[in-house]
Tab-separated table of C-alpha atoms in Angstrom:
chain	number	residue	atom	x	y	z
A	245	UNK	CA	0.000	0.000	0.000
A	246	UNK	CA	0.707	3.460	-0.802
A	247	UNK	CA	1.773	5.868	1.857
A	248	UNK	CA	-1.258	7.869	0.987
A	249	UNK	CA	-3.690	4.897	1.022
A	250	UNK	CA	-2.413	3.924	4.552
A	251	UNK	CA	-3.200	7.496	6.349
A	252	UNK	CA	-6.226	7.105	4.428
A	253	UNK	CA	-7.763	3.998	5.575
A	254	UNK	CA	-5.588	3.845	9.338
A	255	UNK	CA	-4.894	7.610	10.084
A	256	UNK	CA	-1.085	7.212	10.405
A	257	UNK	CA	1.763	6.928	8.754
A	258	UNK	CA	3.411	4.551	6.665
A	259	UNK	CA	6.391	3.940	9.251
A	260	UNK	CA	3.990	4.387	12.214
A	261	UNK	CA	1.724	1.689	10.581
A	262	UNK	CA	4.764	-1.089	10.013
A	263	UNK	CA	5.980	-0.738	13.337
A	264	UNK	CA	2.191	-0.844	15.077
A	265	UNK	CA	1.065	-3.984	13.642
A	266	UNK	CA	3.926	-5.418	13.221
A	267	UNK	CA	4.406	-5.292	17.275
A	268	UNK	CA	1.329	-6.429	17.189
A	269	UNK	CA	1.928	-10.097	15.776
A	270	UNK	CA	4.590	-9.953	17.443
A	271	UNK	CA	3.179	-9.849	20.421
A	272	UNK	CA	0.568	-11.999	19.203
A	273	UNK	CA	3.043	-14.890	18.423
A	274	UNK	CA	4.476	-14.681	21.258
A	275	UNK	CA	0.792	-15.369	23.461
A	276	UNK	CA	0.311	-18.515	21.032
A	277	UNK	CA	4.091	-19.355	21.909
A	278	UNK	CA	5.042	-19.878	18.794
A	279	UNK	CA	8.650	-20.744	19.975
A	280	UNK	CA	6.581	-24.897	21.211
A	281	UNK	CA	3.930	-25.170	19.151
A	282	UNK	CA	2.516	-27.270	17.331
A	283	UNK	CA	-0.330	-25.704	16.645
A	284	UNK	CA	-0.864	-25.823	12.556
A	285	UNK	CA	-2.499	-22.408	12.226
A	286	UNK	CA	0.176	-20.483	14.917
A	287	UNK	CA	2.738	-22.291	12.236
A	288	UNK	CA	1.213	-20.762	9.308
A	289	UNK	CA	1.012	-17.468	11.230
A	290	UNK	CA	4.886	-17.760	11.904
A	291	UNK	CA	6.116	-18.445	8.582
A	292	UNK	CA	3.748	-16.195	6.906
A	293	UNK	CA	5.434	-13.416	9.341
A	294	UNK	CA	9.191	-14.292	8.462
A	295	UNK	CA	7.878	-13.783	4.968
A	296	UNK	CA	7.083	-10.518	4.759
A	297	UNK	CA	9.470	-9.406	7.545
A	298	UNK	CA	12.149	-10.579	4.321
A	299	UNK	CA	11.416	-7.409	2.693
A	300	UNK	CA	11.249	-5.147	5.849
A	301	UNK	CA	14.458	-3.769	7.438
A	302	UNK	CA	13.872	-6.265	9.786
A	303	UNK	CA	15.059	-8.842	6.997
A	304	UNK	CA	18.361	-9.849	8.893
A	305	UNK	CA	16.340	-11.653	11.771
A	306	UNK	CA	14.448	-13.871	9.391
A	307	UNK	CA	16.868	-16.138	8.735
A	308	UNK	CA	17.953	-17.660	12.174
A	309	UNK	CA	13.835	-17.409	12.887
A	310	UNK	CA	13.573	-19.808	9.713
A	311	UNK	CA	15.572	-22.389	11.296
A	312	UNK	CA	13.410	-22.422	14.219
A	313	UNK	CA	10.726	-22.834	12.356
A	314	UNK	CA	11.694	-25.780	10.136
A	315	UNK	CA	12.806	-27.430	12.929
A	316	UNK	CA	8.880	-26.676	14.511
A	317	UNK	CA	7.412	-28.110	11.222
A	318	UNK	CA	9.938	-31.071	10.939
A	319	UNK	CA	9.022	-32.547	14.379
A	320	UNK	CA	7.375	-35.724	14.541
A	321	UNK	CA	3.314	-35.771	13.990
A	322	UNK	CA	3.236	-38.971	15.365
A	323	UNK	CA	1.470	-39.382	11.916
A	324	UNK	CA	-1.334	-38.124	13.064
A	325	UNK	CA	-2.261	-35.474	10.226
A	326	UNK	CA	-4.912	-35.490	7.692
A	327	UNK	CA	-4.317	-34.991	4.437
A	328	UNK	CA	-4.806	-31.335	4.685
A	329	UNK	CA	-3.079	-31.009	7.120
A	330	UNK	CA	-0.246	-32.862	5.522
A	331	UNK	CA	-0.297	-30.821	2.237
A	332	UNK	CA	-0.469	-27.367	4.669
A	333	UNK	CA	2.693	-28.890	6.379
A	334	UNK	CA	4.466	-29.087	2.834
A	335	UNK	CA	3.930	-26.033	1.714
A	336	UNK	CA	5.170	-24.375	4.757
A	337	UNK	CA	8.422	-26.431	4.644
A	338	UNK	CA	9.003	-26.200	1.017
A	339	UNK	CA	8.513	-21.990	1.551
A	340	UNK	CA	11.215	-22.268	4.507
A	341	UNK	CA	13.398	-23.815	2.283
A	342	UNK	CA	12.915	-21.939	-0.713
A	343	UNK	CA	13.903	-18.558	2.036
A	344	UNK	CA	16.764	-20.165	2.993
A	345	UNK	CA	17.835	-21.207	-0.355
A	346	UNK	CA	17.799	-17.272	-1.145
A	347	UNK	CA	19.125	-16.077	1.633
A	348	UNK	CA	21.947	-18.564	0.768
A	349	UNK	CA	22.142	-17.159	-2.735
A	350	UNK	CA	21.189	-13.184	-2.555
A	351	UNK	CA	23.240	-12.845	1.065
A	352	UNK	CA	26.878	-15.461	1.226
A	353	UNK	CA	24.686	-17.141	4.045
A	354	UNK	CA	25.729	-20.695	5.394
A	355	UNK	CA	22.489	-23.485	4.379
A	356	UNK	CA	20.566	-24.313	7.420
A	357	UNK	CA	19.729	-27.495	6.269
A	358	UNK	CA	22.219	-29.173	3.563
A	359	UNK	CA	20.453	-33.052	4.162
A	360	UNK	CA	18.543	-34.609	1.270
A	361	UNK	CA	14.612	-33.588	1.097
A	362	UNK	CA	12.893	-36.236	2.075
A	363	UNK	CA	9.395	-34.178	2.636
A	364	UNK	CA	7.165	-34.159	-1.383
A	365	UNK	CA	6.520	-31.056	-3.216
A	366	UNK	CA	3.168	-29.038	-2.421
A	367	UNK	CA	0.747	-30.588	-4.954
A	368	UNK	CA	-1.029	-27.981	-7.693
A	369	UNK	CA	-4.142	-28.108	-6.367
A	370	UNK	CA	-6.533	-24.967	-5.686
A	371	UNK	CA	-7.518	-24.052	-2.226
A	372	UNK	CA	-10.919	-24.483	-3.096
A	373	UNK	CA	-9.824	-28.634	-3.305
A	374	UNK	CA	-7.817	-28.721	-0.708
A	375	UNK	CA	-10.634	-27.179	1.835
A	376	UNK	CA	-12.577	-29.782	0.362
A	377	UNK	CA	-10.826	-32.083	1.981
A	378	UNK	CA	-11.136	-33.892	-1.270
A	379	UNK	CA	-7.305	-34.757	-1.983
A	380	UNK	CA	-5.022	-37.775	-2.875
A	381	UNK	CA	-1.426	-37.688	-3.148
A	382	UNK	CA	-1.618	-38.210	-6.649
A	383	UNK	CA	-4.225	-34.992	-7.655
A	384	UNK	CA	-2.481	-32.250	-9.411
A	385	UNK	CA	-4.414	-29.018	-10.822
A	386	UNK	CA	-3.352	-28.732	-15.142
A	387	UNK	CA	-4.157	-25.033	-14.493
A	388	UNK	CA	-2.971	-21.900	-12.412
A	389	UNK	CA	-3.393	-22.683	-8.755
A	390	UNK	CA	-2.902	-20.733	-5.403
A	391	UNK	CA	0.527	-22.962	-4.947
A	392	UNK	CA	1.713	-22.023	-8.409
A	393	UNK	CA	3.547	-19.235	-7.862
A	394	UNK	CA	5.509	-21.644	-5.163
A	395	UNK	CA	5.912	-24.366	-7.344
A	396	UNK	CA	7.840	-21.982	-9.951
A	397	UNK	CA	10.535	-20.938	-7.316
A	398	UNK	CA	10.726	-23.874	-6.092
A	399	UNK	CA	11.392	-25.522	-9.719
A	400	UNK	CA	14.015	-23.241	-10.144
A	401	UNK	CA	15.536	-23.483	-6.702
A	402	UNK	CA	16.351	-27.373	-7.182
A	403	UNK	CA	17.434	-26.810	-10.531
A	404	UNK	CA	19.822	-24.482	-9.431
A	405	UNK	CA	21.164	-26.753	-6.850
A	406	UNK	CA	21.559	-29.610	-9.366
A	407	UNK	CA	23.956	-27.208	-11.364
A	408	UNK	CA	26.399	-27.809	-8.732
A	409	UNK	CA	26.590	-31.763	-9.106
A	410	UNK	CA	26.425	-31.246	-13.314
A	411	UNK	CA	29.726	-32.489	-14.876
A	412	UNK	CA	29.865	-30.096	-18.014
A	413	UNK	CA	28.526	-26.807	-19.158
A	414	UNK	CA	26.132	-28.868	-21.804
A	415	UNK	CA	24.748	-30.946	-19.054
A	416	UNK	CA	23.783	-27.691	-16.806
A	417	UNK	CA	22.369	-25.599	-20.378
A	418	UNK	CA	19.910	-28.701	-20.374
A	419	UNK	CA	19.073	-28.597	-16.623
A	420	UNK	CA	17.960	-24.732	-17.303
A	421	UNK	CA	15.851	-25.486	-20.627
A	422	UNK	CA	14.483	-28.441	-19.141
A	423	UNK	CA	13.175	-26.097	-15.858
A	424	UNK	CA	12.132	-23.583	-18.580
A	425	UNK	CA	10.124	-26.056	-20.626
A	426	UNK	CA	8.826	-26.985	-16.982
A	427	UNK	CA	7.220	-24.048	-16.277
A	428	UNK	CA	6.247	-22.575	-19.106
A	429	UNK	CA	3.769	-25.768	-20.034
A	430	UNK	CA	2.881	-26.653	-16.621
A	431	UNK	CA	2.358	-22.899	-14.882
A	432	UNK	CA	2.815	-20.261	-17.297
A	433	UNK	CA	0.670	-21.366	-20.206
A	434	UNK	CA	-1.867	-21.052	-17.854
A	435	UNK	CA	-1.095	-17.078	-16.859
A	436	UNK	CA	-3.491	-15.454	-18.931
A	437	UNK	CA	-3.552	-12.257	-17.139
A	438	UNK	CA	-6.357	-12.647	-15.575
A	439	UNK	CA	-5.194	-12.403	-11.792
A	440	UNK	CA	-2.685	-9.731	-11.001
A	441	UNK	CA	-0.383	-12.566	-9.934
A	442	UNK	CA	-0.281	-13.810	-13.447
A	443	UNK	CA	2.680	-10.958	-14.073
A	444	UNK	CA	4.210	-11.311	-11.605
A	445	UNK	CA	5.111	-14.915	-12.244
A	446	UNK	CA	5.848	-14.344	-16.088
A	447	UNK	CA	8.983	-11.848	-14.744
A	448	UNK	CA	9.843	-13.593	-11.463
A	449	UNK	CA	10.552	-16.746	-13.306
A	450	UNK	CA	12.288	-14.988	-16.552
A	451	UNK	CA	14.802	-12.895	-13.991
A	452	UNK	CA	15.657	-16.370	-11.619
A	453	UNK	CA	16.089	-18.692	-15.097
A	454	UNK	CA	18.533	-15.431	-16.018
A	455	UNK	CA	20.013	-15.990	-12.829
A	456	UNK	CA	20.754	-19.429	-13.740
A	457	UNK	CA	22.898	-18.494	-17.212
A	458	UNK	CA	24.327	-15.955	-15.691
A	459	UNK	CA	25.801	-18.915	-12.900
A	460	UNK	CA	27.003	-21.308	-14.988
A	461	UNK	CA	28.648	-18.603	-18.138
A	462	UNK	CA	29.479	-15.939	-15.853
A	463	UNK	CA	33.616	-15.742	-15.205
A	464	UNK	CA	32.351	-14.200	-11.842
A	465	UNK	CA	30.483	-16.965	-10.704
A	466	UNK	CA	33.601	-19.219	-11.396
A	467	UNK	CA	36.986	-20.083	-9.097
A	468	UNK	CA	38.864	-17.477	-10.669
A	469	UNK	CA	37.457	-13.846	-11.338
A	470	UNK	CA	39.818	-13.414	-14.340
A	471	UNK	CA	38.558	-15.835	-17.156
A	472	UNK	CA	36.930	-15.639	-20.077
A	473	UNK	CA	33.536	-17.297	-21.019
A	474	UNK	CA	34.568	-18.869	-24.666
A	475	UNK	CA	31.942	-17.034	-26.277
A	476	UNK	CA	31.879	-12.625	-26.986
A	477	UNK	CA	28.580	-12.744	-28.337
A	478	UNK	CA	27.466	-14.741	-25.452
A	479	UNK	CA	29.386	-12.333	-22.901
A	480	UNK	CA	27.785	-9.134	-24.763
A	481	UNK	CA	24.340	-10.276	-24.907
A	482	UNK	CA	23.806	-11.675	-20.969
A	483	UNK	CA	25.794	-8.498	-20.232
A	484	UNK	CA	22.255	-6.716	-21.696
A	485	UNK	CA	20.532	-8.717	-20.206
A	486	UNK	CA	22.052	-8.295	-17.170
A	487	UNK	CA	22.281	-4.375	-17.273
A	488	UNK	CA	18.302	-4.429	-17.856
A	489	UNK	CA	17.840	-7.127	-14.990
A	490	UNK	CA	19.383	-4.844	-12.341
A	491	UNK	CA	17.365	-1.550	-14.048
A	492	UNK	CA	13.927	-3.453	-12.957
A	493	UNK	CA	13.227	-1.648	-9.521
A	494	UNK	CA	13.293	2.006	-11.504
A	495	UNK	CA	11.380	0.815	-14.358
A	496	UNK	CA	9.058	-1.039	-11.881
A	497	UNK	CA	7.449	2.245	-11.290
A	498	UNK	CA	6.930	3.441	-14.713
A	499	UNK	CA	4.594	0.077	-14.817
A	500	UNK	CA	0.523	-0.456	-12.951
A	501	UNK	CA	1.179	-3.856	-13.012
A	502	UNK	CA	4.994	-3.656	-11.558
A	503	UNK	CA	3.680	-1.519	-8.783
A	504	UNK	CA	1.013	-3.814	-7.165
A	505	UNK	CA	4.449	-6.234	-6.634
A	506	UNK	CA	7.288	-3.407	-5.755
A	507	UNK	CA	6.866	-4.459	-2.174
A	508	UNK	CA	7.944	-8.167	-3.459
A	509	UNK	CA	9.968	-6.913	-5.822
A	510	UNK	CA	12.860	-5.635	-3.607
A	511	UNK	CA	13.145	-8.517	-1.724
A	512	UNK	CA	15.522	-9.608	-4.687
A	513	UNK	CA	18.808	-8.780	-4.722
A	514	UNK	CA	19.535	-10.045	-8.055
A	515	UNK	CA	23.379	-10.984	-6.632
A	516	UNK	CA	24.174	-13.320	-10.040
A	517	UNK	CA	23.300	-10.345	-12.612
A	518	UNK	CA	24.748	-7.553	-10.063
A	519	UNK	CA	27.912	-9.710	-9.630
A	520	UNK	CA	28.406	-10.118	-13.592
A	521	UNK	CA	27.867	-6.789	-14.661
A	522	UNK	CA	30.611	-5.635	-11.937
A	523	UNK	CA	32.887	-8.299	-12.553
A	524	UNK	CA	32.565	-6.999	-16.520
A	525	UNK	CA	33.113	-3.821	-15.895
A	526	UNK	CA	36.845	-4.530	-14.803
A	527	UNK	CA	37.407	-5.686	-18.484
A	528	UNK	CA	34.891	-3.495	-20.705
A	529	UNK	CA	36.148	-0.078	-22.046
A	530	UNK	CA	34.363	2.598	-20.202
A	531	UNK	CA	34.252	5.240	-23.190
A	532	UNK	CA	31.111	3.638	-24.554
A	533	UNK	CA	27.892	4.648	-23.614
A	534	UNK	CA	26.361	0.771	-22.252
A	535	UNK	CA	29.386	0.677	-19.737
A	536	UNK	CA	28.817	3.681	-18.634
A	537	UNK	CA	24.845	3.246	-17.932
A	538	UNK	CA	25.825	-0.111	-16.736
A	539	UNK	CA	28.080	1.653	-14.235
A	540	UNK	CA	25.409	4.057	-12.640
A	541	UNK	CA	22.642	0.957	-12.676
A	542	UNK	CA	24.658	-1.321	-10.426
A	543	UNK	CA	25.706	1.083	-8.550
A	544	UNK	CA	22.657	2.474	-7.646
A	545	UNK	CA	21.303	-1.265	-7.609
A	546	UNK	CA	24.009	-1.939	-4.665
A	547	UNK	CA	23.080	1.109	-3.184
A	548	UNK	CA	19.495	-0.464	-2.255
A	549	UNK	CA	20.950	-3.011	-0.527
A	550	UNK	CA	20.606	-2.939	3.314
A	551	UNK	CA	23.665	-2.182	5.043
A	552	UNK	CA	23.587	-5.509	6.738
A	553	UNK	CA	23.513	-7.305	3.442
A	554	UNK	CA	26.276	-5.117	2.345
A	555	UNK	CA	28.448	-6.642	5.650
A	556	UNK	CA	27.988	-9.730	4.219
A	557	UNK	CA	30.427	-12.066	2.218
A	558	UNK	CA	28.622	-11.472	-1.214
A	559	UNK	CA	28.349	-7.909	-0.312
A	560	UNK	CA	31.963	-7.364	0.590
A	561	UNK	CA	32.383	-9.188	-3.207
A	562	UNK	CA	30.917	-6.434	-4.719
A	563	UNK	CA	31.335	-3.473	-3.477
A	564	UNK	CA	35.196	-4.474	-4.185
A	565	UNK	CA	34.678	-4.747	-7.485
A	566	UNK	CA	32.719	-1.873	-7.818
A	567	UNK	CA	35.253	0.130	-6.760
A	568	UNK	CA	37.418	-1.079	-8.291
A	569	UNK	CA	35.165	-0.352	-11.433
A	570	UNK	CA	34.846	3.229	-10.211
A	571	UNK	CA	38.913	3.825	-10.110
A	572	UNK	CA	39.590	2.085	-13.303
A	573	UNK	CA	36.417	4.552	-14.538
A	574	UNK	CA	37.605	8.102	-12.860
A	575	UNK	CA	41.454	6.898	-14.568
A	576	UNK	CA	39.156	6.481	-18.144
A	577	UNK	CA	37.890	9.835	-17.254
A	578	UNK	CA	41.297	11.552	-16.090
A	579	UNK	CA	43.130	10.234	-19.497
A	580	UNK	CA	39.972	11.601	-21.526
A	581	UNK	CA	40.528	15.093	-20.401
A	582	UNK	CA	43.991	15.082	-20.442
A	583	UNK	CA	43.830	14.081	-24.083
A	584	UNK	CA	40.902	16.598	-24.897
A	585	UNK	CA	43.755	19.048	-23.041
A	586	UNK	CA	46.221	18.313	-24.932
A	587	UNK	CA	44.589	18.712	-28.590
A	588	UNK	CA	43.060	21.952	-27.304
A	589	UNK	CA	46.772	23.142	-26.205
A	590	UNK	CA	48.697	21.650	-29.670
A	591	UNK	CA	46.838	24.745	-31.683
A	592	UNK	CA	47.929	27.643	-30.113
A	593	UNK	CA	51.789	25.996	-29.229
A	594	UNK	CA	51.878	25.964	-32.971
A	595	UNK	CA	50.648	29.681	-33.596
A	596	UNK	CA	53.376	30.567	-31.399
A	597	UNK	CA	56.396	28.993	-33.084
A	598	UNK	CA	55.084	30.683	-36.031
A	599	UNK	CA	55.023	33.732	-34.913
A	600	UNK	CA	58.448	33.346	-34.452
């Protein structure tokens, strides 16, 4: 909500607002003691919390409180669920995991839980189904569903972690087209624009699959900083792609659709395409006019970060290579005027001499 709509509808403002409700479940959570429960609702109520508080300046307190609450949604049932129950159980997990998996990715962090998943996906089904009670752990929805959006992270999120066990750069290029393929026919060709969430999971998906190319051709993702992806054209085009990746939070307000998801929206750090256009910029000339808007973008882009993030071990990564971007660009700049200097000065050194 807009600052305007919120001292509209609650009489205060936006900051006043965050901080009064969010006290509020707090204190909430805290009467349901959240910390022992095993209470299914208080568990939704928790994780639905560390959720949100991800894109609050609050952000660097949801990750320990994630590992609290897997470890309150992995104790034993004693089987005693029903299969709604069950499937609610999943989806909370599978949303933990898919938080930590970021937090891994966007902020250096250290996995909380690096075992094998032994819990199954959330299921496509519609929440009109599942408070049917009417499920089977076979039904899946053809169609967009409420666990959709889910389902299209999560996609991504294994794929992403398979790259790391792929032998060669062919085998991980089919991982990514295979997750593309994926979602497109089982999610996407359902997002008609109907629902306002259809949009956003058309560009959240496009930006993460980006994230993926950008991991396995990006020198900066690799051992050593220094090499060379065997392919210019390659290089040159996800460096456009990257530039416009890391442009989306100021073009997010120049589109209605964008803006009903800018809360969302700046929960991503996009690390992979901020880390390849600064590693690029150590390498590209910085008299052309791309570099140069590249330059500003990321800049700015790392500039949103929070300063906590910025502490962090992928934080520390770039803003060393930004500045490093931003000495080798001021040195551009210095030999640029010098030159101009020195063609302005030639002229005139001449007319002298001849006037001798």
């Amino acid at each position: 909500m807009s600052a305007e709509d919120i001292s509209a509808l609650l009489g205060m403002d936006k900051v006043a607002a965050v901080k009064t409700y969010r006290a509020a479940t707090e204190h909430a959570l805290m009467r349901a003691n959240f910390l022992v429960t095993d209470d299914l609702a208080v568990l939704q109520a928790f994780v639905l919390f560390l959720s949100l508080s991800s894109f609050t300046d609050e952000a660097k307190l949801v990750w320990p409180l994630t590992g609290i609450a897997q470890r309150l949604l992995t104790t034993d049932t004693t089987g005693s669920d029903c299969p709604v129950s069950q499937e609610i159980r999943h989806r909370l997990y599978w949303q933990l995991w898919y938080m930590d998996k970021r937090a891994v990715e966007d902020q250096g962090k250290s996995a909380l839980d690096t075992t094998e998943n032994t819990v199954s996906l959330p299921r496509n089904i519609t929440d009109t189904v599942l408070d049917s009670g009417h499920t089977s752990s076979t039904m899946q929805d053809k169609g967009w569903t409420e666990a959709s959006f889910l389902l299209i992270r999560l996609d991504i999120a294994r794929t992403r972690s398979s790259l790391a066990t792929a032998q060669s750069l062919y085998e991980k290029e089919q991982l990514i087209q295979q997750c593309h393929g994926r979602i497109k026919s089982r999610y996407l060709a359902s997002c008609d624009g109907s629902q306002p969430i259809h949009w956003l999971a058309k560009h959240v998906s496009s930006v993460l699959i980006a994230e993926m190319w950008f991991e396995i051709h990006s020198a900066a993702c690799s051992s050593t900083l220094g090499a060379m992806i065997s392919s210019q054209g390659t290089r040159a085009k996800l460096f456009t792609t990257a530039v416009s990746i890391i442009d989306i939070p100021r073009r997010v307000h120049e589109d209605s659709q964008a803006k009903a998801w800018s809360w969302l929206l700046k929960g991503y750090l996009q690390f992979q395409p901020l880390l390849f256009v600064a590693a690029e910029l150590l390498s590209r000339k910085m008299e052309d006019s791309l570099s140069v808007r590249a330059w500003e973008i990321a800049h700015t882009a790392f500039g949103r970060w929070p300063e906590e993030t910025r502490r962090t071990r992928h934080g520390k990564l770039l803003d060393s290579l930004l500045k490093n971007s931003q000495e080798r660009w001021r040195g551009a700049q210095q030999e640029a005027a010098l030159a101009t200097a020195s063609l302005l000065t030639t002229p005139s050194s001449r007319c002298v001499c001849a006037g001798k």
